[in-house]
Coordinates of C-alpha atoms and ligand atoms in Angstrom, one line a residue:
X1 CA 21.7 -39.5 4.4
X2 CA 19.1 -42.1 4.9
X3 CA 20.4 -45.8 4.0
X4 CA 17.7 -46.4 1.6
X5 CA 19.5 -49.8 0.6
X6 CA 17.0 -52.7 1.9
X7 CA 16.5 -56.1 3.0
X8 CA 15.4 -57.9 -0.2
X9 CA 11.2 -58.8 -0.9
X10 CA 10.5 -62.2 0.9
X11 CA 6.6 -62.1 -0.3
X12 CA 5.7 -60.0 -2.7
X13 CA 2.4 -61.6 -2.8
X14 CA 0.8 -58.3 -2.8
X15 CA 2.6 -56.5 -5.5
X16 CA 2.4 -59.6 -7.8
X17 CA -1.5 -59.3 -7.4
X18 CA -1.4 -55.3 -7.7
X19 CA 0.9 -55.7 -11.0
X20 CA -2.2 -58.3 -12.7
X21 CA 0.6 -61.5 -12.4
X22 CA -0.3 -64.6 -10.7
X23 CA 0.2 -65.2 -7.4
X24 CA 0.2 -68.5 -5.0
X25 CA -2.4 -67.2 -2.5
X26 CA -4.9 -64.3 -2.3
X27 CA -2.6 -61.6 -0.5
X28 CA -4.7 -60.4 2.4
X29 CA -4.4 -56.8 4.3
X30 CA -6.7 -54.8 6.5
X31 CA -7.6 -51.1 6.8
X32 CA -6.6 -49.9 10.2
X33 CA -4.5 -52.7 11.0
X34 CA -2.8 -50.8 13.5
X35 CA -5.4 -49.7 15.8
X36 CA -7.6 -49.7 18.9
X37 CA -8.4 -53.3 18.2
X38 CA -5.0 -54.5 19.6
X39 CA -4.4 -54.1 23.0
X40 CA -0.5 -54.0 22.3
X41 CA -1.8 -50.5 20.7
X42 CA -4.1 -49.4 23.3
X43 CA -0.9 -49.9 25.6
X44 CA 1.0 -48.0 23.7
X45 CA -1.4 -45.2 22.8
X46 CA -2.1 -44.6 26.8
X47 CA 1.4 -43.4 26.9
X48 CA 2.0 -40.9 24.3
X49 CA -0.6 -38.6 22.2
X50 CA -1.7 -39.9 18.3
X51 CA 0.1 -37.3 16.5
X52 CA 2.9 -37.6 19.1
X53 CA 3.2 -41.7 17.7
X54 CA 2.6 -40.4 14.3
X55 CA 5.3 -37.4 14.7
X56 CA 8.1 -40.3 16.1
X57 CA 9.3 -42.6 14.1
X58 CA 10.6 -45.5 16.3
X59 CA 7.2 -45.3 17.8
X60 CA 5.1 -45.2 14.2
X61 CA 7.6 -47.8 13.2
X62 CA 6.4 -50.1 16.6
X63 CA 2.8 -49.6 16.0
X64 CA 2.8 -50.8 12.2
X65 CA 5.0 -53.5 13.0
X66 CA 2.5 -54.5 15.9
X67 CA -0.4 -56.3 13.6
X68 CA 2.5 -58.0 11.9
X69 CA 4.1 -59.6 15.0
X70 CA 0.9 -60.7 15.3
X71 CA -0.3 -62.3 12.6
X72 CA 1.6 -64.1 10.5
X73 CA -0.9 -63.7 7.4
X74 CA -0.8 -60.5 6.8
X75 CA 0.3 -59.8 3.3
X76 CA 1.4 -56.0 4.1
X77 CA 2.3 -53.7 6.8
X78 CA 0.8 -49.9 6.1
X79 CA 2.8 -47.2 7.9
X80 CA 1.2 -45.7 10.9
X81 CA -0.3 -42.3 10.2
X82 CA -3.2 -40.0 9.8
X83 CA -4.6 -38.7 6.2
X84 CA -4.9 -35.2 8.2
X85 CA -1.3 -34.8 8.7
X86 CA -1.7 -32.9 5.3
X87 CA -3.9 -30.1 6.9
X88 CA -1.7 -30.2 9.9
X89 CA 1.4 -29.3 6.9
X90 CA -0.5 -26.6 6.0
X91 CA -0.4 -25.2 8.9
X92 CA -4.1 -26.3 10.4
X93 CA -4.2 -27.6 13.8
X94 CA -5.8 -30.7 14.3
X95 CA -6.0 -32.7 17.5
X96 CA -7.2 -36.4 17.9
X97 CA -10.0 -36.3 20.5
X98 CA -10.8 -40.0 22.3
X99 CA -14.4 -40.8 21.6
X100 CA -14.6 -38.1 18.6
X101 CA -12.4 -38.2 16.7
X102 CA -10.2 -35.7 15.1
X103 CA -10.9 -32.0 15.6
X104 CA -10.3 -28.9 13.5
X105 CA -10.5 -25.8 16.0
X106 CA -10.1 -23.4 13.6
X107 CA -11.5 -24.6 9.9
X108 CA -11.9 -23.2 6.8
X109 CA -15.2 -21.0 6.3
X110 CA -14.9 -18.4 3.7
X111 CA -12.6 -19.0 0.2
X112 CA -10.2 -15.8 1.8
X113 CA -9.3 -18.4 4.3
X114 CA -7.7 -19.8 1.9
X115 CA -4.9 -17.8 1.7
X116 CA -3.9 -18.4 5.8
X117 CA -2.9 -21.9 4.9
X118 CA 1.1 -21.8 4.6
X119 CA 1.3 -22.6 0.6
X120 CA 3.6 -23.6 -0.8
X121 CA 4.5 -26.5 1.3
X122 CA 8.0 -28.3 1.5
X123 CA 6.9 -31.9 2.3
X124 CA 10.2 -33.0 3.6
X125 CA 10.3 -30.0 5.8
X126 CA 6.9 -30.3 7.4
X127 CA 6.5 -34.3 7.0
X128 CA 9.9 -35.3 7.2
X129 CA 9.0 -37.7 10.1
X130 CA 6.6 -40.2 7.8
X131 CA 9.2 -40.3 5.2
X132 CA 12.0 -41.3 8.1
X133 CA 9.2 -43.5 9.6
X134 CA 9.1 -45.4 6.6
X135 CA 12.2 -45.5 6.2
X136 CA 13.3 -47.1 9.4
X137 CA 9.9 -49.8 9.0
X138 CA 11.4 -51.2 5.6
X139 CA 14.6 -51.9 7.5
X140 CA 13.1 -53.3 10.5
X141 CA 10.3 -55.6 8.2
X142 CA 13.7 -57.1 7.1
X143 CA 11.8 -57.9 4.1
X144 CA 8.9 -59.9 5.3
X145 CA 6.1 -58.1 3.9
X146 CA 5.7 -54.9 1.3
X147 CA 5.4 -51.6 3.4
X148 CA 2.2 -49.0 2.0
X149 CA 2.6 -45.8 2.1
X150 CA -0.7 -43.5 1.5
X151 CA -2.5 -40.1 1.7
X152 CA -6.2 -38.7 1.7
X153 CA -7.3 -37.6 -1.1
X154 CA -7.9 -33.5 -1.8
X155 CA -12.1 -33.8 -1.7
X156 CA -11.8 -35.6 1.7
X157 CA -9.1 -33.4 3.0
X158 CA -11.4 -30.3 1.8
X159 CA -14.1 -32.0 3.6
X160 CA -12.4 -32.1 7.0
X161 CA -10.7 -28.7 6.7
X162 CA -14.3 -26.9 6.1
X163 CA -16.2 -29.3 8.3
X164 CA -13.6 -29.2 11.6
X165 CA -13.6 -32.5 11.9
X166 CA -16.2 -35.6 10.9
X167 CA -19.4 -34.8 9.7
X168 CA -22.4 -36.7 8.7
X169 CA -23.8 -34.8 6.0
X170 CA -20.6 -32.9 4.9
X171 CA -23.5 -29.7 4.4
X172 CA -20.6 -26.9 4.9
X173 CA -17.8 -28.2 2.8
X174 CA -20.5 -29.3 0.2
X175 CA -21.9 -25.9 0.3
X176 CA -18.3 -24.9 -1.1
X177 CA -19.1 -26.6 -3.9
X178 CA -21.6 -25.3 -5.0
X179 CA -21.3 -21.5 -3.8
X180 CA -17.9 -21.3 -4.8
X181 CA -17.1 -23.4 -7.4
X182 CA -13.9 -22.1 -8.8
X183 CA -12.2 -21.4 -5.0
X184 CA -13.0 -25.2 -4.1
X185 CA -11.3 -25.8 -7.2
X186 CA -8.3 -23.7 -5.9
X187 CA -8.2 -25.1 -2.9
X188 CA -8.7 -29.1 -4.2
X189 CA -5.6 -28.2 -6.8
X190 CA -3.5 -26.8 -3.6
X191 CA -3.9 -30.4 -2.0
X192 CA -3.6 -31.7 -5.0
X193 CA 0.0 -31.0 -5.1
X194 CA 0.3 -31.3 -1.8
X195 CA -0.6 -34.8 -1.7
X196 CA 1.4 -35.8 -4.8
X197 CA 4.4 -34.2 -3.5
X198 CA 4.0 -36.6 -0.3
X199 CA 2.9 -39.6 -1.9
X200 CA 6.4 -39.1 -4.2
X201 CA 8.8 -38.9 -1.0
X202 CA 7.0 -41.6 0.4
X203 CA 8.1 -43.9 -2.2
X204 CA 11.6 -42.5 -2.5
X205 CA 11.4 -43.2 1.4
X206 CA 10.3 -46.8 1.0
X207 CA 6.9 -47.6 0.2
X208 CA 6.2 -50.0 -2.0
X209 CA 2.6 -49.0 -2.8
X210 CA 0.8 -46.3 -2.5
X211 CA -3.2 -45.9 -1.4
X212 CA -5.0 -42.9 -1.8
X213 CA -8.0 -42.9 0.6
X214 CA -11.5 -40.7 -0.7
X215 CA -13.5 -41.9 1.8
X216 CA -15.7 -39.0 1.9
X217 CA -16.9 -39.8 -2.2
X218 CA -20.1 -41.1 -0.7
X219 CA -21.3 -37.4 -0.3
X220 CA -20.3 -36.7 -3.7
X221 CA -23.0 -38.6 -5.8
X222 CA -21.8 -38.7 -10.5
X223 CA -22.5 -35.1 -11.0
X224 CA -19.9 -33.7 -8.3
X225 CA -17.5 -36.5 -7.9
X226 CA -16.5 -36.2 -11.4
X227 CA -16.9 -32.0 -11.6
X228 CA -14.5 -32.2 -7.4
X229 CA -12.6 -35.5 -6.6
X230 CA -11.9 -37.4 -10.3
X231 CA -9.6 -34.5 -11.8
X232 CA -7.7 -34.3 -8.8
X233 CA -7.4 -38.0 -8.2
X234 CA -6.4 -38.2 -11.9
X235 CA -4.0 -35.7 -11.2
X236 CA -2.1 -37.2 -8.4
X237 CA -1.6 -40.4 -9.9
X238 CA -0.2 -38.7 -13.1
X239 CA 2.1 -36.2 -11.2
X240 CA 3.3 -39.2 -8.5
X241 CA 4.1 -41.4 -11.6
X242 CA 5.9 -38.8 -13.2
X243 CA 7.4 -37.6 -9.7
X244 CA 8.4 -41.7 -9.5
X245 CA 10.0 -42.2 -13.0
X246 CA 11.7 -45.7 -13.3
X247 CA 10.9 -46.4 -10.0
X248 CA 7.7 -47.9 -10.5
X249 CA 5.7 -47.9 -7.2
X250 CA 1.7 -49.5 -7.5
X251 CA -0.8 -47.4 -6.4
X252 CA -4.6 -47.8 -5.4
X253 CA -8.0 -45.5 -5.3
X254 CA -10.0 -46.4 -2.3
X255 CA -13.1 -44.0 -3.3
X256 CA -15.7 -45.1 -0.4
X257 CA -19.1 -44.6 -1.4
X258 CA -18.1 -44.4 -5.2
X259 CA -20.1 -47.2 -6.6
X260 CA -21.1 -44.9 -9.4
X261 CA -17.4 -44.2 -10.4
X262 CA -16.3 -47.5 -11.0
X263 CA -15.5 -47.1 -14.7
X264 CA -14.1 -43.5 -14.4
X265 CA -11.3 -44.6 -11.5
X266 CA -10.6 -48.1 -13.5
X267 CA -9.1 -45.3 -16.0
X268 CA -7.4 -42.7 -13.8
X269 CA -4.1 -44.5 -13.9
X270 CA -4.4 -46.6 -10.5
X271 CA -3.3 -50.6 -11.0
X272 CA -6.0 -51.0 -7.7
X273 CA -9.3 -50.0 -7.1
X274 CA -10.6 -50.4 -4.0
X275 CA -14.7 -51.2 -2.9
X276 CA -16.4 -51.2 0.1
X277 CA -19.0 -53.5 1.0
X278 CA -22.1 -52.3 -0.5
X279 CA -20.6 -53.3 -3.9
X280 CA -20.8 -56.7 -5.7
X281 CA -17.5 -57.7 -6.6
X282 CA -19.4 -59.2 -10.0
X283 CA -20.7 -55.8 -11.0
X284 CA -17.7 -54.2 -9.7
X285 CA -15.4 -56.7 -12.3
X286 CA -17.7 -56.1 -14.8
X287 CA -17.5 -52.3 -14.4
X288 CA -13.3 -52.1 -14.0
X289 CA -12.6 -54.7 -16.7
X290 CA -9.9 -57.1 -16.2
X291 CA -6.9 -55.0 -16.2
X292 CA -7.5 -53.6 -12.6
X293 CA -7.0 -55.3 -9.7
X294 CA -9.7 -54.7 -6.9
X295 CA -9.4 -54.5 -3.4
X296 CA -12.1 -55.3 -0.7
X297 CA -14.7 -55.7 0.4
X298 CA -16.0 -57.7 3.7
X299 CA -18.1 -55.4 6.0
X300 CA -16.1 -55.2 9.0
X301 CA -19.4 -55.8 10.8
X302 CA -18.7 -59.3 9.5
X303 CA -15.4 -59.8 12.1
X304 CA -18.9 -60.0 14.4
X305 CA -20.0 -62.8 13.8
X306 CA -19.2 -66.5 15.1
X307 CA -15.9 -68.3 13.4
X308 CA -18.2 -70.5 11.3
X309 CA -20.0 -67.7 10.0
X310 CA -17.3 -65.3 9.8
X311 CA -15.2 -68.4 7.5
X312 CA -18.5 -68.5 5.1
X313 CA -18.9 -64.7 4.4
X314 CA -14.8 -64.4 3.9
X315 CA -15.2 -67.5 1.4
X316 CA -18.5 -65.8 -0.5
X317 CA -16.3 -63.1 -0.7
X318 CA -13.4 -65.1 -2.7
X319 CA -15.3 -66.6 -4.8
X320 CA -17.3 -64.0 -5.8
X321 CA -14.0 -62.0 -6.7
X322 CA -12.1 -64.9 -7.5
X323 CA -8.1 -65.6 -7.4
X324 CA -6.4 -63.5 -10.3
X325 CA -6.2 -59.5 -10.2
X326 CA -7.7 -59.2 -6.5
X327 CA -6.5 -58.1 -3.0
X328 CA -8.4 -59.3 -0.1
X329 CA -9.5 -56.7 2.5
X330 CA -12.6 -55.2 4.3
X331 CA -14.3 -52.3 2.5
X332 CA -13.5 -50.0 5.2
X333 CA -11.5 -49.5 8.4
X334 CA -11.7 -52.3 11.3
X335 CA -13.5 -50.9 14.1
X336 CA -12.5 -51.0 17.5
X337 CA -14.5 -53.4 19.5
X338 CA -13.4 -56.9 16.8
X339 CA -11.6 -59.4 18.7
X340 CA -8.3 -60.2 17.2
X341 CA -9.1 -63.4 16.9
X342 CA -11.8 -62.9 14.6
X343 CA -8.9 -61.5 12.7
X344 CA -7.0 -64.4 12.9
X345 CA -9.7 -66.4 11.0
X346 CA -10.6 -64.0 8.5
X347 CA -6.5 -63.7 7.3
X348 CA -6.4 -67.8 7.5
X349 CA -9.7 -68.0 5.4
X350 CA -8.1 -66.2 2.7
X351 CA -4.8 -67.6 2.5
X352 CA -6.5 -71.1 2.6
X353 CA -8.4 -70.5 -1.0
Ligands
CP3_401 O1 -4.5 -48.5 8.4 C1 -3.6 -48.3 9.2 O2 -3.4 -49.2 10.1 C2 -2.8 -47.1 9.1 C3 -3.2 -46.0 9.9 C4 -4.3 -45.1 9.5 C5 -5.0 -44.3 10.5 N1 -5.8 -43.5 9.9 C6 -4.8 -44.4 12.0 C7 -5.8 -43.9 12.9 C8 -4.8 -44.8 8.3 C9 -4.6 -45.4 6.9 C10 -5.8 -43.7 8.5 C11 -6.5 -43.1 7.4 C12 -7.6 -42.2 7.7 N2 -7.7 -41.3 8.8 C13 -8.7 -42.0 6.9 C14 -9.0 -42.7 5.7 C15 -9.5 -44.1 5.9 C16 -10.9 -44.2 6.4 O3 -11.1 -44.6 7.5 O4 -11.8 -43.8 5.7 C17 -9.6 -41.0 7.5 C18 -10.9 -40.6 7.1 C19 -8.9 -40.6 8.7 C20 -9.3 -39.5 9.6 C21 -9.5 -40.1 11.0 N3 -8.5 -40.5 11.8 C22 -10.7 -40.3 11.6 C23 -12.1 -40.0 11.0 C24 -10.5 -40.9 12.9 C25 -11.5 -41.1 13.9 C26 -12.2 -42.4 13.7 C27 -11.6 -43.4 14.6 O5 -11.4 -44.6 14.1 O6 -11.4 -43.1 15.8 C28 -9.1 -41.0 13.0 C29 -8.3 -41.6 14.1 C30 -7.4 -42.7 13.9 N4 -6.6 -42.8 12.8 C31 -7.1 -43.7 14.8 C32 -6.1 -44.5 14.2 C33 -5.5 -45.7 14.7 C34 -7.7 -43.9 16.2 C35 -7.3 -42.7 17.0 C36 -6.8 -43.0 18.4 O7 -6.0 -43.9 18.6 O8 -7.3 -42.2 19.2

């Protein structure tokens, strides 16, 4: 049995904000904290496959621990993984190709190939590893910081499946939609409980908040985000807090793209909504209300610029969203070619509002 007894909460900085309490500085995470950016990862990653780091858990445990080691005002560690682990459990294969990027070989093109994906799935069985990974990264924060856990989100998962990989029009997965209705439906409800099965061993594991990532809702536009990806997302959050009972684990909606869905995900049971950086964290605040916290929303092209400039766009971005019910981040994934430095500044910037 896993000792799932840990080292007691030293900042909970992040969970204050996510709960709506006050907190004594703006906590401050980044999406893909553990990545190609740090050359302690690039060193790493030269020696052993992705999924091969993902799949081991002293090694997924080194990685996420790598961007706290380094900087010291992080706010939260986010456990090294891949949202398309949850094809891979469904017996997809999908490899992580340098310069491209993940690839499906074989993906989904009629609805019959539905039936080929190993359903039902026994998430302990087939993604045992991310719950031990966690596991083993709460012990090893000793405390320091909360650990997230997270998943993709069934649209985006559908969307890679059908696609084979990235795509910038999402034209084959979207023609699902509308050709066959009532199988994408199937399919979206089969990840549905997929995902909230994960996302509930992940907090029995450890995590102390969960993030579900729609990053493909940009393709969506009102009509079909609200007919393909807000039912499901609904879904998870209701079956993962009922999954979680008393053990009350925070989650957040990252929906990239969804600036038309701001009101509907303030109400589909998610304390944190995430924006990327086309949004205005006014509108945004006057669209979620003042329940929900937000997350966001620098554009990581912003680690870019010079120190001086980089400091003014991170404090535009505080005061525009302000100290109570917020989360500082970027409003999407850091990209490879930032200087760590740069990351340095922004994390100091926000912990010196
Ligand atoms: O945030 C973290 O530090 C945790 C790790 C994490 C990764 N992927 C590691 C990763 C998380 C949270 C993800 C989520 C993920 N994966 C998303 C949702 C977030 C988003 O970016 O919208 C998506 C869409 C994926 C699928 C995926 N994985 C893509 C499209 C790519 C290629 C793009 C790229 O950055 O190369 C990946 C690869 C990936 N996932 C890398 C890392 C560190 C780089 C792969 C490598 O080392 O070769």
């Amino acid at each position: 049995m896993a000792d799932l007894s840990f080292p007691v909460l030293k900042n909970d900085r992040l969970l204050r904000a996510a709960r709506g309490e006050n907190v004594d500085k703006v906590p401050v995470w980044i999406m893909r904290q553990a990545g190609r950016y740090l050359p302690e990862f690039r060193e790493l990653r030269s020696k052993f496959d992705f999924f091969t780091i993902c799949q081991t858990p002293e090694l997924a445990c080194e990685v996420t621990l790598q961007p706290i080691q380094r900087f010291t005002d992080l706010d939260a560690a986010i456990i090294f993984s891949d949202i398309l682990v949850i094809p891979q459990a469904l017996g997809m294969v999908v490899e992580m190709k340098p310069s491209v990027g993940p690839v499906l070989p074989q993906p989904l093109v009629k609805p019959e190939d539905i039936s080929k994906l190993s359903y039902p799935v026994n998430v302990q069985e087939k993604l045992g590893y991310v719950m031990k990974a966690i596991t083993l990264t709460r012990h090893k924060l000793d405390g320091r910081v909360p650990l997230i856990g997270f998943s993709g989100a069934p649209w985006t998962l559908m969307g890679y499946m059908i696609e084979g990989g990235g795509s910038k029009t999402m034209s084959k997965a979207k023609h699902w939609l509308y050709e066959y209705p009532e199988k994408s439906k199937e399919l979206l409800s089969i990840l549905t409980k997929v995902v909230a099965d994960y996302l509930v061993e992940q907090g029995k594991a450890g995590a102390q908040l969960l993030q579900v990532f729609e990053s493909s809702a940009e393709y969506l536009g009102p009509e079909l985000f609200k007919q393909f990806a807000l039912p499901y997302i609904r879904e998870i959050s209701e079956l993962v807090k009922k999954g979680l009972g008393e053990k009350k684990v925070p989650m957040t909606i990252f929906a990239k793209g969804a600036h038309y869905a701001l009101e509907s995900l303030a109400n589909s049971g998610y304390e944190v909504v995430g924006i990327d950086w086309t949004v205005d964290p006014r509108e945004a605040r006057k669209k979620v209300g003042q329940n929900i916290t937000l997350q966001g929303n620098l554009d990581p092209c912003a680690l870019y610029s010079d120190e001086k400039t980089l400091t003014n766009l991170s404090n535009d971005m505080l005061n525009s969203f302000g100290k109570q019910n917020y989360i500082a981040n970027l409003g999407h994934g850091i990209y490879p070619d930032v200087e760590p430095d740069k990351v340095g500044v922004f994390l100091k910037t926000i912990h010196s509002f």
